[in-house]
Short mmCIF file of C-alpha atoms and ligand atoms in Angstrom, two decimals:
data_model
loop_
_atom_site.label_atom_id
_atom_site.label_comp_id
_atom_site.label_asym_id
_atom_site.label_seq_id
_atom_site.Cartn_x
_atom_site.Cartn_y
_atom_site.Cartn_z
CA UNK A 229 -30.89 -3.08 -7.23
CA UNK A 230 -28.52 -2.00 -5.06
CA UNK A 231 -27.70 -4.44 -1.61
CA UNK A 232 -29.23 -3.40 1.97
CA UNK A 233 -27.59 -3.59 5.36
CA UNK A 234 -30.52 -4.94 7.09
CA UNK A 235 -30.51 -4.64 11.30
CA UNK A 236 -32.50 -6.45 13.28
CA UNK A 237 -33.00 -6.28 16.78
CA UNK A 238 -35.65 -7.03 19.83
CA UNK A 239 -35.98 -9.42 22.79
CA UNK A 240 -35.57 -12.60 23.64
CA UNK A 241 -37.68 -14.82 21.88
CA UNK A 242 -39.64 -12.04 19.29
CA UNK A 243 -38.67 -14.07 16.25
CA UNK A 244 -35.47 -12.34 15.08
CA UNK A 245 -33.39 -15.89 13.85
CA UNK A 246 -36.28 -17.26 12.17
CA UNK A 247 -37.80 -13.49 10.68
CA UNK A 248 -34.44 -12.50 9.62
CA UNK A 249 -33.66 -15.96 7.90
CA UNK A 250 -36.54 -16.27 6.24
CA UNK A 251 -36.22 -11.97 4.78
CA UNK A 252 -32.42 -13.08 4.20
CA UNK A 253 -33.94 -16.04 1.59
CA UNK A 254 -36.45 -14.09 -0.10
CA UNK A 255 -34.35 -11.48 -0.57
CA UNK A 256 -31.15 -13.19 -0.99
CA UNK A 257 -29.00 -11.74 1.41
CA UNK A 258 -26.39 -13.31 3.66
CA UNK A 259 -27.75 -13.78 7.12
CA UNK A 260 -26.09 -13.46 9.88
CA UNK A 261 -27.06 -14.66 14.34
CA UNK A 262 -25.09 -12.72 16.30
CA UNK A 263 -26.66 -13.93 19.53
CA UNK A 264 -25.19 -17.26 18.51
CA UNK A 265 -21.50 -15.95 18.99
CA UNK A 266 -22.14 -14.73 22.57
CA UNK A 267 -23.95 -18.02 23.28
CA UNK A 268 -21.15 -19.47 21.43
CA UNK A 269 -18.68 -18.03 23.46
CA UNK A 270 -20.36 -18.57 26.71
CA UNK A 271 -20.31 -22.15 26.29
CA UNK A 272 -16.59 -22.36 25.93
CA UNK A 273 -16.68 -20.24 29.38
CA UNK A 274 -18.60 -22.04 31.59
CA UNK A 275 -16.62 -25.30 29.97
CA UNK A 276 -13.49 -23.90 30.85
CA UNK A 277 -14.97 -22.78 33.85
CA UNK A 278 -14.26 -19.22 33.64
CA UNK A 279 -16.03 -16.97 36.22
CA UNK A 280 -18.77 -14.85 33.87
CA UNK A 281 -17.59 -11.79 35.97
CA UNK A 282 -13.64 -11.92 35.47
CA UNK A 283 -13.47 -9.80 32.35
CA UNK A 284 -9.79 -9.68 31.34
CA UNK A 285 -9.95 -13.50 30.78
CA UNK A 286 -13.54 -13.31 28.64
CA UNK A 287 -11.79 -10.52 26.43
CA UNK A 288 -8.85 -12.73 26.24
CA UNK A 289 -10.96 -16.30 25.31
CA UNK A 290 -13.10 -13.92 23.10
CA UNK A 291 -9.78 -12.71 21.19
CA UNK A 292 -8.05 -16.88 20.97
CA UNK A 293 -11.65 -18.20 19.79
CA UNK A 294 -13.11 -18.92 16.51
CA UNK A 295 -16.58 -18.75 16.02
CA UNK A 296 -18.21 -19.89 12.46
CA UNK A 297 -21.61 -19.58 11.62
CA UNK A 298 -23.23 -21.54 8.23
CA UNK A 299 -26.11 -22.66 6.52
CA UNK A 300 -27.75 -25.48 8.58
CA UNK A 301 -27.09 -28.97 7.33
CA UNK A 302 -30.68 -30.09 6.37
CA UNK A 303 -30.87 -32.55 9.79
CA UNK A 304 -29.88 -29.33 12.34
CA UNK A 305 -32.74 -27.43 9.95
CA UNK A 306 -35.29 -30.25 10.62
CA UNK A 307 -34.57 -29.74 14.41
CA UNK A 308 -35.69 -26.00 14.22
CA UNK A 309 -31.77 -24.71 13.73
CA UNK A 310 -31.57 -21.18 11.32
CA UNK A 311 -27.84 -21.71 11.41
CA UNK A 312 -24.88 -24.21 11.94
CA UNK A 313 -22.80 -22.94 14.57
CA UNK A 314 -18.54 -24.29 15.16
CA UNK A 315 -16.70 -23.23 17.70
CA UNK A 316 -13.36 -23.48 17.42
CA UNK A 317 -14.12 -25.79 14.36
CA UNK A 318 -16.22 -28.42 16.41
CA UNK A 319 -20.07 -28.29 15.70
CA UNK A 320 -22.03 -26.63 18.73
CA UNK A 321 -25.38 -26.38 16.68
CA UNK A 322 -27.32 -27.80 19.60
CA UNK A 323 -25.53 -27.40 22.61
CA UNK A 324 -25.44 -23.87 22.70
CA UNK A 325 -29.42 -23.83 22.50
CA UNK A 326 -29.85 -24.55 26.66
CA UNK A 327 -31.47 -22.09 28.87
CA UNK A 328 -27.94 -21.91 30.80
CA UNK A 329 -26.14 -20.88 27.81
CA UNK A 330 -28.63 -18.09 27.52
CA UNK A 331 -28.65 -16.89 30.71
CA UNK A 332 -24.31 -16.98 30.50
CA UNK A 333 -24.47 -15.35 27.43
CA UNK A 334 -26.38 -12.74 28.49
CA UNK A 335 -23.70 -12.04 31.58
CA UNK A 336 -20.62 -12.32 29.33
CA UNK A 337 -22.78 -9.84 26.59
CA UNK A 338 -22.06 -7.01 29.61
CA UNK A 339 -18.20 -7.13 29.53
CA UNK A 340 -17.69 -4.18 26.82
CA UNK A 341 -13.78 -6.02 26.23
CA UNK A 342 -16.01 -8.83 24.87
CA UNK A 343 -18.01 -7.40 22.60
CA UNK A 344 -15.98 -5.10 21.37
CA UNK A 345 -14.02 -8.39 19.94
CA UNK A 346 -17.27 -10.01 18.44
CA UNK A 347 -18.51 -6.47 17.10
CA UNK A 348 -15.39 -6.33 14.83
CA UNK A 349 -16.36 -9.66 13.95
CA UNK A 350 -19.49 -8.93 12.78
CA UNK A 351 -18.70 -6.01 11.10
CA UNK A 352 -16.44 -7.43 9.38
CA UNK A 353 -19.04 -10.17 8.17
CA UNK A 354 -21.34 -8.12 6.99
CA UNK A 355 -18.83 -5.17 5.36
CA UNK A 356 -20.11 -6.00 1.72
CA UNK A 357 -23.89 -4.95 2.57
CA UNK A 358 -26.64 -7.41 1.32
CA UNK A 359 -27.30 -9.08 4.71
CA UNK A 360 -29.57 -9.64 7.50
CA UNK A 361 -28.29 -9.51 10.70
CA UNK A 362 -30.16 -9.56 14.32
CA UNK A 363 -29.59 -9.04 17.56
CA UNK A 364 -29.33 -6.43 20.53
CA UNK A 365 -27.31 -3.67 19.43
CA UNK A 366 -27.14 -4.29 15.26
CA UNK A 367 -28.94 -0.76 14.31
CA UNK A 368 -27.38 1.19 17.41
CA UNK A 369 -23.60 0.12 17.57
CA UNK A 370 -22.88 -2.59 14.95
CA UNK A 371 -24.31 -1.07 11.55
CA UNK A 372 -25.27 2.46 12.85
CA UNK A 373 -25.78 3.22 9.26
CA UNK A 374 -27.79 0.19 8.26
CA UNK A 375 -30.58 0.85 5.63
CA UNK A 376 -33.26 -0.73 7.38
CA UNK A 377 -33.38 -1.36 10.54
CA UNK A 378 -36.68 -2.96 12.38
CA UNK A 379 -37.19 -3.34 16.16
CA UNK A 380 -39.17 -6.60 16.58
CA UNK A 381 -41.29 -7.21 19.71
CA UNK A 382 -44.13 -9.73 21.07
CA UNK A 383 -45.37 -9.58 24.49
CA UNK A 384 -43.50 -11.80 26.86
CA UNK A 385 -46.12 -14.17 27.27
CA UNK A 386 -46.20 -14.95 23.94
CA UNK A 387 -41.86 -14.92 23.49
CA UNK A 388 -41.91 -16.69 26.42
CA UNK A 389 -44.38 -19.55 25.15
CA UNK A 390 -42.38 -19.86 21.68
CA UNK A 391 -39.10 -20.31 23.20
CA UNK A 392 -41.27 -23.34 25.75
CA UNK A 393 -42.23 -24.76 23.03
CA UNK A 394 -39.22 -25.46 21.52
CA UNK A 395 -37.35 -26.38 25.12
CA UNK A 396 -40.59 -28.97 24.72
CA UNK A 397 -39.93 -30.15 21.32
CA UNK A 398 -36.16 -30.46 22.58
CA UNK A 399 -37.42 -32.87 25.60
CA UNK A 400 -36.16 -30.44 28.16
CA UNK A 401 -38.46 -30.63 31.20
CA UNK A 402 -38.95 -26.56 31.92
CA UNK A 403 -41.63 -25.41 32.82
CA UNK A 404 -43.70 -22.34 31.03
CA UNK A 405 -43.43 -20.63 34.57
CA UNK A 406 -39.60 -21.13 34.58
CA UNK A 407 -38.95 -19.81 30.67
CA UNK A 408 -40.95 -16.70 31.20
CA UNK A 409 -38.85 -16.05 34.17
CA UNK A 410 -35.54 -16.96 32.52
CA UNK A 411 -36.95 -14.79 29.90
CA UNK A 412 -37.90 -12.26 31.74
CA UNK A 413 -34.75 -12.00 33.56
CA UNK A 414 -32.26 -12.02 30.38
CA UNK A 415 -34.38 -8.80 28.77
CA UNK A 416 -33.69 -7.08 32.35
CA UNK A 417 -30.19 -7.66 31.71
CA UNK A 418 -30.34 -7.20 27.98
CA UNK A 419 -32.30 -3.86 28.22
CA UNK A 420 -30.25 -1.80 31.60
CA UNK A 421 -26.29 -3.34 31.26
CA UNK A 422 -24.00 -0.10 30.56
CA UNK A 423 -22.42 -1.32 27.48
CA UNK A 424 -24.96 -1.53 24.28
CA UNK A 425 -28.01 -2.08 26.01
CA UNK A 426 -31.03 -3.66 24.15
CA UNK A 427 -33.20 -0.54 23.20
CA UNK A 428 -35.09 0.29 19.91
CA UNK A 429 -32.90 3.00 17.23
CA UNK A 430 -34.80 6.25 16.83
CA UNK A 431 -34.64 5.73 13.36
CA UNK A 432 -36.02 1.39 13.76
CA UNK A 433 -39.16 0.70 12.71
CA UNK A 434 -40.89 -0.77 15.45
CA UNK A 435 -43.28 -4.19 14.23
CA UNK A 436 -44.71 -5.86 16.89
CA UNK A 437 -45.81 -9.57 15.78
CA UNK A 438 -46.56 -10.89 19.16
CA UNK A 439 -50.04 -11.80 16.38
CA UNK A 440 -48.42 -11.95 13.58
CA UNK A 441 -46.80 -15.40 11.79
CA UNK A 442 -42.87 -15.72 11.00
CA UNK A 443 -44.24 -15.37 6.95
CA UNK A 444 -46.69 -12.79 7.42
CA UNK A 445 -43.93 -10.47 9.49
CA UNK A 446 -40.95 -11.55 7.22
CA UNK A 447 -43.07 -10.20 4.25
CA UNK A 448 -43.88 -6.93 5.65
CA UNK A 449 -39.96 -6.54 6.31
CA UNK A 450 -39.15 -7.67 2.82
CA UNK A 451 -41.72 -4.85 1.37
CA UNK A 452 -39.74 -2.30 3.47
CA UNK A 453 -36.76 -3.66 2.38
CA UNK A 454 -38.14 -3.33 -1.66
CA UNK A 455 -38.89 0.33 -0.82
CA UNK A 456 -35.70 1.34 0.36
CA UNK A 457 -33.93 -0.58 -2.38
CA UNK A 458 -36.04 1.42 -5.02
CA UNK A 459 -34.93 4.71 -2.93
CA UNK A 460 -31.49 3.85 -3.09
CA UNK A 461 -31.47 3.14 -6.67
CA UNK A 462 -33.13 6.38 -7.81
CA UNK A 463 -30.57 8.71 -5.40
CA UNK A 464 -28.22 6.42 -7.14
CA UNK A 465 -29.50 7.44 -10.49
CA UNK A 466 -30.40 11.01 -10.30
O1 LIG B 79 -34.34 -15.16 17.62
P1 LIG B 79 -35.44 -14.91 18.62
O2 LIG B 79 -35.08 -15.37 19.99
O3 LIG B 79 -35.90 -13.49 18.62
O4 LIG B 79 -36.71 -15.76 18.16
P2 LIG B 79 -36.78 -17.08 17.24
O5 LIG B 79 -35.80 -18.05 17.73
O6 LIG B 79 -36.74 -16.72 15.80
O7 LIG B 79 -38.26 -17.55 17.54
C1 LIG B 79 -38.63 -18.23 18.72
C2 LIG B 79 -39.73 -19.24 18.39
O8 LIG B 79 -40.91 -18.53 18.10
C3 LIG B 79 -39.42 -20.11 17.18
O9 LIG B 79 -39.79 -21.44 17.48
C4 LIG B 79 -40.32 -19.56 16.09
O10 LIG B 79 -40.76 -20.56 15.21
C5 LIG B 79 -41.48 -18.98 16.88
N1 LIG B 79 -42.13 -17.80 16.23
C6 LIG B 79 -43.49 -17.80 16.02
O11 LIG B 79 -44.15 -18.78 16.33
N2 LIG B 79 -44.09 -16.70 15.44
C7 LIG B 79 -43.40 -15.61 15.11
N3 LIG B 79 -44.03 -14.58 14.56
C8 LIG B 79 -42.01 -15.59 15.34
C9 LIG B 79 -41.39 -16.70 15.91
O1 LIG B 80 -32.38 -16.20 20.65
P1 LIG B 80 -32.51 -15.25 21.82
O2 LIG B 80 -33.17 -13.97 21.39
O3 LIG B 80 -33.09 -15.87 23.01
O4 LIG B 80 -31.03 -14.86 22.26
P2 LIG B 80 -29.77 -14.64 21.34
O5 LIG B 80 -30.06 -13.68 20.26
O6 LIG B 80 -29.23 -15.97 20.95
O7 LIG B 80 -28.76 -13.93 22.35
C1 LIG B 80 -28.30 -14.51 23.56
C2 LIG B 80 -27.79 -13.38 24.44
O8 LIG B 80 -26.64 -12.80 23.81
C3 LIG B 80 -28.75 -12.22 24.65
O9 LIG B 80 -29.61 -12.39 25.77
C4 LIG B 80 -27.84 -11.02 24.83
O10 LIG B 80 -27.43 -10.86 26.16
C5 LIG B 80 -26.60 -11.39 24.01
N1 LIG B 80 -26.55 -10.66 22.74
C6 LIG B 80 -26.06 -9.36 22.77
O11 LIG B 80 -25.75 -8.84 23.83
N2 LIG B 80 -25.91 -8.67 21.61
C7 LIG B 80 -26.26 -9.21 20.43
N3 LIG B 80 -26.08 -8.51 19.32
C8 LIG B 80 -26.80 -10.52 20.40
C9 LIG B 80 -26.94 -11.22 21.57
#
């Protein structure tokens, strides 16, 4: 069967890392986080204590920085991690998991020097097709011409509750009040900035799983993903 590019993107918190990981295994495809560059980068930002504004430095500590992303050793995996993240070869795994690296990601995601530097990156990654990859802007800027691409959304109540959860597990001390609002105020961002803003493909499917399990929606993507497999093979073969 022929390899898929598979996109996909939503909010905050609507079960990309975990759906796409889990559609990546059963279908065994690469998978790829790209929200776990910018927070990758971010962190090296606010260590270095570069403003999140000042955008010729970002785009220059975005162009001298090496961001890896693996397979989770089995003891990040047991803490809930769908990736091992190293930055500039030292292991950032959990650190880059804190609301404040969100919320700096999310202001060094609007500097277009930036991203253009990480887009490459990921294109690059995922060149050889046969991958999932989510994020904000996978099925408009990053693969344009992905295969499948799926727009996944939950009500913020409910994205906001998973992500509390797992601040909880952590033994952070936010409150639900405080995630929803950190939540609510990264989609803002996410959804109006100038450069790639977060906003659904005309041609993304649109699954909404603010009811729906990580298994039950990773299956339904998987049986799209068979479909347009079988597609591809008989244009191939015609
Ligand atoms: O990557 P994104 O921020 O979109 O979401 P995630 O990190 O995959 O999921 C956030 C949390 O919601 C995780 O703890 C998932 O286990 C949980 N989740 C869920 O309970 N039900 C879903 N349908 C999807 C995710
Ligand atoms: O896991 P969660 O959905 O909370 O966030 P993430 O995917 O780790 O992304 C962190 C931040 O990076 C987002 O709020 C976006 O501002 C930015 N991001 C982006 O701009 N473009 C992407 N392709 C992925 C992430």
């Amino acid at each position: 069967m022929p390899k898929l590019t598979i996109a996909i993107d939503g909010p905050a918190g609507s079960g990309k890392s975990s759906v796409a990981r889990r559609v990546a295994t059963m279908l065994g495809y690469l998978y790829l986080d790209s929200g776990a560059m910018y927070r990758a980068l971010a962190l090296k930002a606010l260590g270095r204590g570069v403003p999140l504004d000042d955008e010729s430095h970002l785009a220059a500590l975005a162009r001298e920085t090496r961001i890896e992303l693996r397979a989770p050793t089995p003891e990040h995996e047991a803490a809930g991690a769908k990736n091992c993240v190293f930055l500039d070869a030292k292991d950032v795994t959990k650190e880059i998991r804190t609301a404040e690296v969100a919320r700096a990601a999310s202001q060094l995601a609007t500097v277009a020097k930036v991203r253009e530097v990480l887009v490459a990156e990921q294109q690059r990654a995922g060149a050889g097709g046969g991958i999932v990859m989510e994020g904000r802007d996978i099925g408009t800027v990053v693969f344009p011409l992905a295969e499948l691409k799926i727009f996944l959304d939950a009500s913020p109540e409910v994205r906001a509750e998973r992500r509390w959860k797992e601040h909880r597990e952590k033994g952070d001390n936010l409150t639900l009040a405080e995630v929803l609002e950190e939540v609510k105020e990264r989609d803002k961002r996410d959804r109006e900035r100038k450069v790639s803003p977060l906003v659904r493909a005309a041609d993304a499917v649109l699954v909404d799983n603010t009811a729906m399990g990580i298994e039950e929606t990773a299956r339904l993507i998987v049986m799209l993903a068979r479909e347009r497999e079988r597609e591809m093979a008989e244009v191939r073969d015609a």
